[in-house]
Short mmCIF file of C-alpha atoms and ligand atoms in Angstrom, two decimals:
data_model
loop_
_atom_site.label_atom_id
_atom_site.label_comp_id
_atom_site.label_asym_id
_atom_site.label_seq_id
_atom_site.Cartn_x
_atom_site.Cartn_y
_atom_site.Cartn_z
CA MET U 5 -7.19 13.10 18.22
CA THR U 6 -8.96 9.95 17.01
CA THR U 7 -6.99 8.62 13.91
CA PRO U 8 -9.50 8.34 11.05
CA LEU U 9 -9.90 5.00 9.30
CA VAL U 10 -10.93 5.46 5.47
CA PHE U 11 -13.26 1.67 4.46
CA HIS U 12 -15.67 1.20 1.27
CA PRO U 13 -17.27 -2.11 1.32
CA ILE U 14 -16.85 -1.93 -2.53
CA TYR U 15 -12.62 -3.09 -1.41
CA SER U 16 -14.15 -6.40 -0.93
CA GLN U 17 -16.43 -6.58 -3.84
CA LEU U 18 -14.83 -8.32 -6.89
CA ASP U 19 -15.94 -11.21 -8.37
CA LEU U 20 -12.96 -13.22 -9.15
CA PRO U 21 -12.56 -16.93 -10.58
CA GLU U 22 -12.62 -19.50 -8.18
CA ARG U 23 -8.89 -20.50 -6.45
CA HIS U 24 -7.93 -16.60 -7.78
CA ARG U 25 -4.96 -16.41 -5.19
CA PHE U 26 -6.27 -12.70 -4.48
CA PRO U 27 -7.57 -12.43 -1.14
CA ILE U 28 -10.44 -9.78 -1.63
CA GLU U 29 -12.36 -10.84 1.36
CA LYS U 30 -9.55 -9.57 3.67
CA TYR U 31 -10.38 -5.84 3.75
CA VAL U 32 -13.84 -6.46 4.83
CA GLY U 33 -12.32 -9.01 7.18
CA ILE U 34 -10.16 -6.22 8.83
CA ARG U 35 -12.99 -3.78 9.30
CA ASP U 36 -14.93 -6.57 11.09
CA GLU U 37 -12.25 -7.37 13.17
CA LEU U 38 -11.55 -3.75 13.96
CA VAL U 39 -15.50 -3.15 14.84
CA LYS U 40 -15.23 -6.47 16.94
CA ARG U 41 -11.94 -4.94 19.01
CA GLY U 42 -14.03 -1.66 19.82
CA VAL U 43 -13.76 0.27 16.84
CA ASP U 44 -17.26 2.10 16.28
CA LYS U 45 -18.68 1.49 12.87
CA ARG U 46 -19.25 5.22 12.36
CA ARG U 47 -15.93 6.07 12.41
CA PHE U 48 -15.14 4.73 9.28
CA VAL U 49 -14.96 7.42 6.32
CA THR U 50 -16.10 6.38 3.13
CA PRO U 51 -14.29 7.65 -0.05
CA SER U 52 -16.15 8.36 -3.51
CA PRO U 53 -14.27 7.03 -6.53
CA VAL U 54 -11.54 9.39 -7.90
CA ASP U 55 -12.17 11.63 -10.87
CA VAL U 56 -10.83 10.57 -14.26
CA SER U 57 -9.38 14.12 -15.03
CA PHE U 58 -7.52 13.34 -11.62
CA LEU U 59 -5.84 9.80 -12.79
CA ASN U 60 -5.10 11.69 -16.28
CA ALA U 61 -3.37 14.46 -14.71
CA TYR U 62 -0.37 12.00 -13.67
CA TYR U 63 -1.32 8.84 -16.21
CA ASP U 64 -1.28 8.43 -19.68
CA PRO U 65 -4.82 9.16 -20.59
CA GLU U 66 -4.91 6.52 -23.11
CA TYR U 67 -4.09 3.87 -20.73
CA VAL U 68 -6.66 5.43 -18.24
CA GLU U 69 -9.46 5.40 -21.07
CA ALA U 70 -8.69 1.96 -22.24
CA LEU U 71 -8.67 0.45 -18.72
CA THR U 72 -11.40 2.04 -17.83
CA THR U 73 -13.84 1.45 -20.72
CA GLY U 74 -12.32 -2.15 -20.99
CA ALA U 75 -10.91 -1.80 -24.00
CA LEU U 76 -6.94 -2.70 -22.70
CA ASP U 77 -5.95 -5.74 -24.44
CA LYS U 78 -5.80 -9.26 -22.97
CA LYS U 79 -1.94 -9.20 -22.24
CA ALA U 80 -2.23 -6.13 -20.60
CA MET U 81 -4.97 -7.78 -18.28
CA ARG U 82 -2.98 -10.46 -17.41
CA ARG U 83 0.14 -8.70 -16.15
CA ILE U 84 -2.83 -6.77 -14.14
CA GLY U 85 -3.88 -10.19 -12.91
CA PHE U 86 -7.73 -9.26 -12.69
CA PRO U 87 -10.45 -10.02 -15.43
CA TRP U 88 -11.60 -6.91 -16.56
CA SER U 89 -15.35 -5.66 -15.47
CA GLN U 90 -16.78 -2.50 -14.31
CA GLN U 91 -16.93 -3.52 -10.73
CA LEU U 92 -12.82 -3.70 -10.90
CA ILE U 93 -12.98 -0.25 -12.17
CA GLU U 94 -15.32 1.20 -9.55
CA ARG U 95 -13.58 -0.85 -6.83
CA THR U 96 -9.96 0.76 -8.07
CA ARG U 97 -11.32 4.16 -8.05
CA THR U 98 -12.89 3.96 -4.70
CA ALA U 99 -9.75 2.31 -3.20
CA VAL U 100 -7.33 4.53 -4.98
CA SER U 101 -9.43 7.78 -3.83
CA GLY U 102 -9.54 5.92 -0.34
CA THR U 103 -5.91 6.23 -0.25
CA CYS U 104 -5.37 10.19 -1.53
CA LEU U 105 -8.54 10.69 1.26
CA THR U 106 -6.25 9.11 3.84
CA ALA U 107 -3.29 11.56 2.75
CA SER U 108 -5.72 14.47 3.57
CA LEU U 109 -6.91 13.27 6.22
CA ALA U 110 -3.19 12.40 7.72
CA LEU U 111 -2.62 16.11 7.12
CA GLU U 112 -5.37 17.23 9.43
CA ASN U 113 -5.07 14.80 12.00
CA GLY U 114 -1.37 13.75 11.91
CA LYS U 115 -2.37 10.02 11.15
CA ALA U 116 -4.48 8.32 9.03
CA LEU U 117 -5.16 4.97 7.68
CA ASN U 118 -6.75 3.22 4.58
CA LEU U 119 -8.24 -0.33 4.92
CA THR U 120 -6.76 -0.97 1.39
CA GLY U 121 -3.86 0.74 -0.80
CA GLY U 122 -0.43 0.03 -1.61
CA TYR U 123 -0.69 -0.28 -5.69
CA HIS U 124 2.82 0.30 -5.91
CA HIS U 125 3.31 -2.32 -9.20
CA ALA U 126 1.05 0.41 -11.22
CA PHE U 127 3.37 2.64 -13.54
CA ALA U 128 2.08 5.54 -15.85
CA ASP U 129 1.07 3.47 -18.72
CA PHE U 130 0.43 0.29 -17.59
CA GLY U 131 -0.39 -1.99 -14.17
CA SER U 132 0.86 -5.23 -13.25
CA GLY U 133 0.59 -7.60 -10.18
CA PHE U 134 -3.09 -6.67 -9.05
CA CYS U 135 -2.31 -2.99 -9.29
CA LEU U 136 -4.15 -0.71 -11.65
CA PHE U 137 -3.28 2.89 -10.44
CA ASN U 138 -0.37 3.89 -8.26
CA ASP U 139 -2.45 5.34 -4.88
CA LEU U 140 0.86 5.81 -3.13
CA TYR U 141 2.04 8.04 -5.89
CA LEU U 142 -1.37 10.30 -6.05
CA ALA U 143 -1.68 10.26 -2.48
CA ALA U 144 1.99 12.14 -2.49
CA LYS U 145 0.79 14.50 -4.94
CA THR U 146 -2.53 14.97 -3.16
CA MET U 147 -0.10 15.67 -0.05
CA GLN U 148 1.84 18.32 -2.00
CA LYS U 149 -1.13 19.90 -2.62
CA ASN U 150 -1.46 21.69 0.55
CA ALA U 151 0.97 24.42 1.03
CA SER U 152 2.59 23.19 4.28
CA ILE U 153 4.08 19.97 2.46
CA ASP U 154 6.77 19.81 -0.08
CA ASN U 155 8.99 16.82 0.60
CA VAL U 156 7.01 13.41 0.74
CA LEU U 157 9.20 10.12 1.97
CA ILE U 158 7.25 7.10 0.37
CA VAL U 159 8.50 4.16 3.01
CA ASP U 160 7.61 0.67 1.19
CA LEU U 161 7.82 -2.67 3.29
CA ASP U 162 5.51 -4.88 1.21
CA VAL U 163 7.89 -7.75 0.38
CA HIS U 164 7.69 -6.74 -3.26
CA GLN U 165 9.50 -4.19 -4.41
CA GLY U 166 7.73 -0.64 -5.29
CA ASP U 167 8.83 -0.70 -8.64
CA GLY U 168 5.99 1.51 -10.05
CA THR U 169 6.28 3.95 -7.43
CA ALA U 170 10.03 4.53 -7.91
CA LYS U 171 9.56 4.61 -11.51
CA LEU U 172 6.64 7.24 -11.35
CA ALA U 173 8.16 9.42 -8.69
CA GLU U 174 11.97 9.00 -10.55
CA ASN U 175 11.70 12.63 -11.79
CA ASP U 176 10.32 14.24 -8.58
CA ALA U 177 13.03 15.49 -6.15
CA ASP U 178 10.60 15.80 -3.52
CA ILE U 179 9.31 12.47 -3.49
CA PHE U 180 11.61 9.97 -1.75
CA THR U 181 11.64 6.53 -2.28
CA LEU U 182 12.54 3.73 0.02
CA SER U 183 11.62 0.04 -0.89
CA ILE U 184 12.41 -2.72 1.58
CA HIS U 185 12.07 -6.03 -0.29
CA GLY U 186 12.71 -9.49 -0.95
CA GLU U 187 15.36 -9.71 -3.36
CA LYS U 188 14.42 -13.16 -5.16
CA ASN U 189 10.74 -12.28 -5.51
CA PHE U 190 8.46 -10.12 -8.01
CA PRO U 191 9.17 -7.85 -9.99
CA HIS U 192 12.37 -9.81 -11.48
CA ARG U 193 13.07 -6.81 -13.04
CA LYS U 194 13.46 -4.01 -10.37
CA GLN U 195 13.39 -0.21 -10.93
CA HIS U 196 15.55 2.23 -8.97
CA SER U 197 14.08 3.83 -5.69
CA ASN U 198 15.90 6.18 -4.14
CA ILE U 199 17.15 3.34 -1.70
CA ASP U 200 16.59 -0.33 -2.26
CA ILE U 201 17.20 -2.95 0.00
CA GLY U 202 16.46 -6.52 -1.19
CA LEU U 203 16.50 -9.30 1.21
CA ALA U 204 17.38 -12.80 1.20
CA LYS U 205 14.79 -15.47 1.33
CA GLY U 206 14.39 -16.50 5.18
CA THR U 207 14.87 -13.30 6.43
CA GLU U 208 14.15 -12.95 10.08
CA ASP U 209 12.61 -10.48 12.78
CA ASP U 210 15.85 -9.22 14.14
CA GLU U 211 18.07 -8.64 10.87
CA TYR U 212 14.65 -6.95 9.42
CA LEU U 213 13.99 -4.58 12.08
CA GLN U 214 17.84 -3.77 12.08
CA THR U 215 17.74 -3.24 8.40
CA LEU U 216 14.81 -0.90 8.74
CA GLU U 217 16.15 1.32 11.32
CA GLU U 218 19.48 1.82 9.26
CA ALA U 219 17.45 2.67 5.98
CA LEU U 220 15.20 5.18 7.96
CA THR U 221 18.42 6.66 9.13
CA LEU U 222 19.74 6.63 5.93
CA ALA U 223 16.78 8.20 4.12
CA LEU U 224 16.84 11.12 6.80
CA ARG U 225 20.41 11.89 5.90
CA GLN U 226 19.55 12.32 2.47
CA PHE U 227 15.97 13.93 2.70
CA GLN U 228 14.10 15.90 5.13
CA PRO U 229 10.32 14.72 4.91
CA ASP U 230 7.24 17.13 5.12
CA ALA U 231 4.99 13.97 5.58
CA ILE U 232 5.22 9.96 5.03
CA ILE U 233 3.37 7.48 3.54
CA TYR U 234 3.75 4.06 4.49
CA ASP U 235 2.98 1.04 2.52
CA ALA U 236 2.56 -1.80 5.41
CA GLY U 237 2.46 -4.86 3.28
CA VAL U 238 2.43 -8.05 5.24
CA ASP U 239 3.72 -10.19 2.65
CA VAL U 240 6.55 -10.46 4.65
CA HIS U 241 4.82 -12.84 7.25
CA VAL U 242 6.39 -16.17 7.63
CA ASN U 243 3.25 -17.71 6.31
CA ASP U 244 2.55 -15.64 3.30
CA ASP U 245 1.86 -17.58 0.34
CA LEU U 246 4.47 -15.36 -2.23
CA GLY U 247 6.40 -13.49 0.59
CA HIS U 248 9.55 -16.16 1.50
CA LEU U 249 10.52 -14.11 4.20
CA HIS U 250 10.21 -15.45 7.79
CA ILE U 251 8.83 -12.29 9.86
CA SER U 252 6.72 -13.03 12.90
CA THR U 253 3.43 -11.34 13.77
CA GLN U 254 5.03 -9.89 16.47
CA GLY U 255 7.91 -8.46 14.22
CA VAL U 256 5.39 -7.00 11.65
CA TYR U 257 3.80 -5.33 14.58
CA GLU U 258 7.58 -3.65 15.65
CA ARG U 259 8.22 -2.78 11.89
CA ASP U 260 4.74 -0.80 12.06
CA LYS U 261 5.66 0.81 15.48
CA GLN U 262 8.89 1.87 14.22
CA VAL U 263 7.50 3.63 11.12
CA PHE U 264 5.14 5.71 13.53
CA ALA U 265 7.61 6.39 16.25
CA LEU U 266 9.55 7.83 13.02
CA ALA U 267 6.85 10.19 12.23
CA GLU U 268 6.06 11.19 15.77
CA ARG U 269 10.20 11.98 16.34
CA LEU U 270 9.69 14.00 13.11
CA GLY U 271 6.47 15.43 14.19
CA VAL U 272 5.27 14.96 10.43
CA PRO U 273 1.90 13.84 9.41
CA ILE U 274 1.84 9.90 8.52
CA ALA U 275 -0.66 8.22 5.75
CA ALA U 276 -0.85 4.36 5.72
CA VAL U 277 -2.20 1.52 3.67
CA ILE U 278 -2.16 -2.02 4.32
CA GLY U 279 -0.76 -3.08 1.20
CA GLY U 280 -0.32 -6.69 0.21
CA GLY U 281 -0.75 -10.09 2.02
CA TYR U 282 -1.53 -13.51 0.57
CA GLN U 283 -3.04 -16.19 2.96
CA ARG U 284 -5.96 -18.64 2.11
CA ASP U 285 -6.84 -18.09 5.76
CA ILE U 286 -8.39 -15.09 5.85
CA ALA U 287 -8.77 -14.60 9.68
CA ALA U 288 -4.71 -15.55 10.08
CA LEU U 289 -4.44 -12.82 7.43
CA VAL U 290 -6.63 -10.42 8.83
CA ASP U 291 -4.63 -11.27 11.87
CA VAL U 292 -1.17 -9.96 10.86
CA HIS U 293 -2.88 -6.89 9.12
CA ILE U 294 -4.33 -5.78 12.30
CA GLN U 295 -0.76 -5.28 13.68
CA LEU U 296 -0.89 -1.89 11.75
CA TYR U 297 -3.95 -0.95 13.49
CA ARG U 298 -2.57 -2.01 16.81
CA ALA U 299 0.52 -0.07 15.92
CA ALA U 300 -0.99 2.81 15.53
CA GLY U 301 -2.68 2.97 18.65
CA VAL U 302 -6.33 2.41 17.03
CA ILE U 303 -6.92 -0.57 18.86
CA ASN U 304 -5.03 -2.51 21.91
ZN1 ZN F 417 3.16 -7.67 -2.23
#
């Protein structure tokens, strides 16, 4: 079956101050690269903005109201790292909805991928580190609305700890959070995932892939997932501006393969999002993100 791909042009539509470090162009860059490599343009599924009522079910409604209406104070916006705009809210609502749609499509198809997502620094009542609403948590909740899904494993391999996800899911026995990240990196105050592995600066492929294998084995001893959500952040890459790890492009590909192989072995659906990745050279960055789609068998 063809693996669904979720994309909306708004993913890359956000006016940012010059030299802002967020590579907003990468999302459409990934879409274009996939098309260049033979993916039919008509194959992309388009999400609509998420309902505020759905956000309110899992977030502090005061935070949702203040953020969506532009009433959040300057300090809270600084923590998020984007200037407030109506465009930012529309983009975020669509991106978050994209991950939830990806989660639903994964249940139907076994596998589905969003061309954005991984807003793991968003908490129930504040946003942080370019994350406004936590799409990973909402996607887990979306999956659990399906009668066949109780337990959801969130595998977060972005170089930054999935602190918001860990905190949001801390009282959900049916959501298991696994984060492998750089120990000396943002967020400096870590939360408790079910499994946290903090890697040293300069960690290379062999140790990284070995650690992942052991962590997945350990997770499965504690938890039997009915579905997996995967944050495939590529800020682990050696050329990343924020990562401090030394993972090669091939290492990223093998990592992503490992996670998809786990889902296949267990016979459970998997929804993947691209997560973080920060390089000024968008083409170089897209080349690392594209490994996820190679690993999923979407392209060669
Ligand atoms: Zn990151």
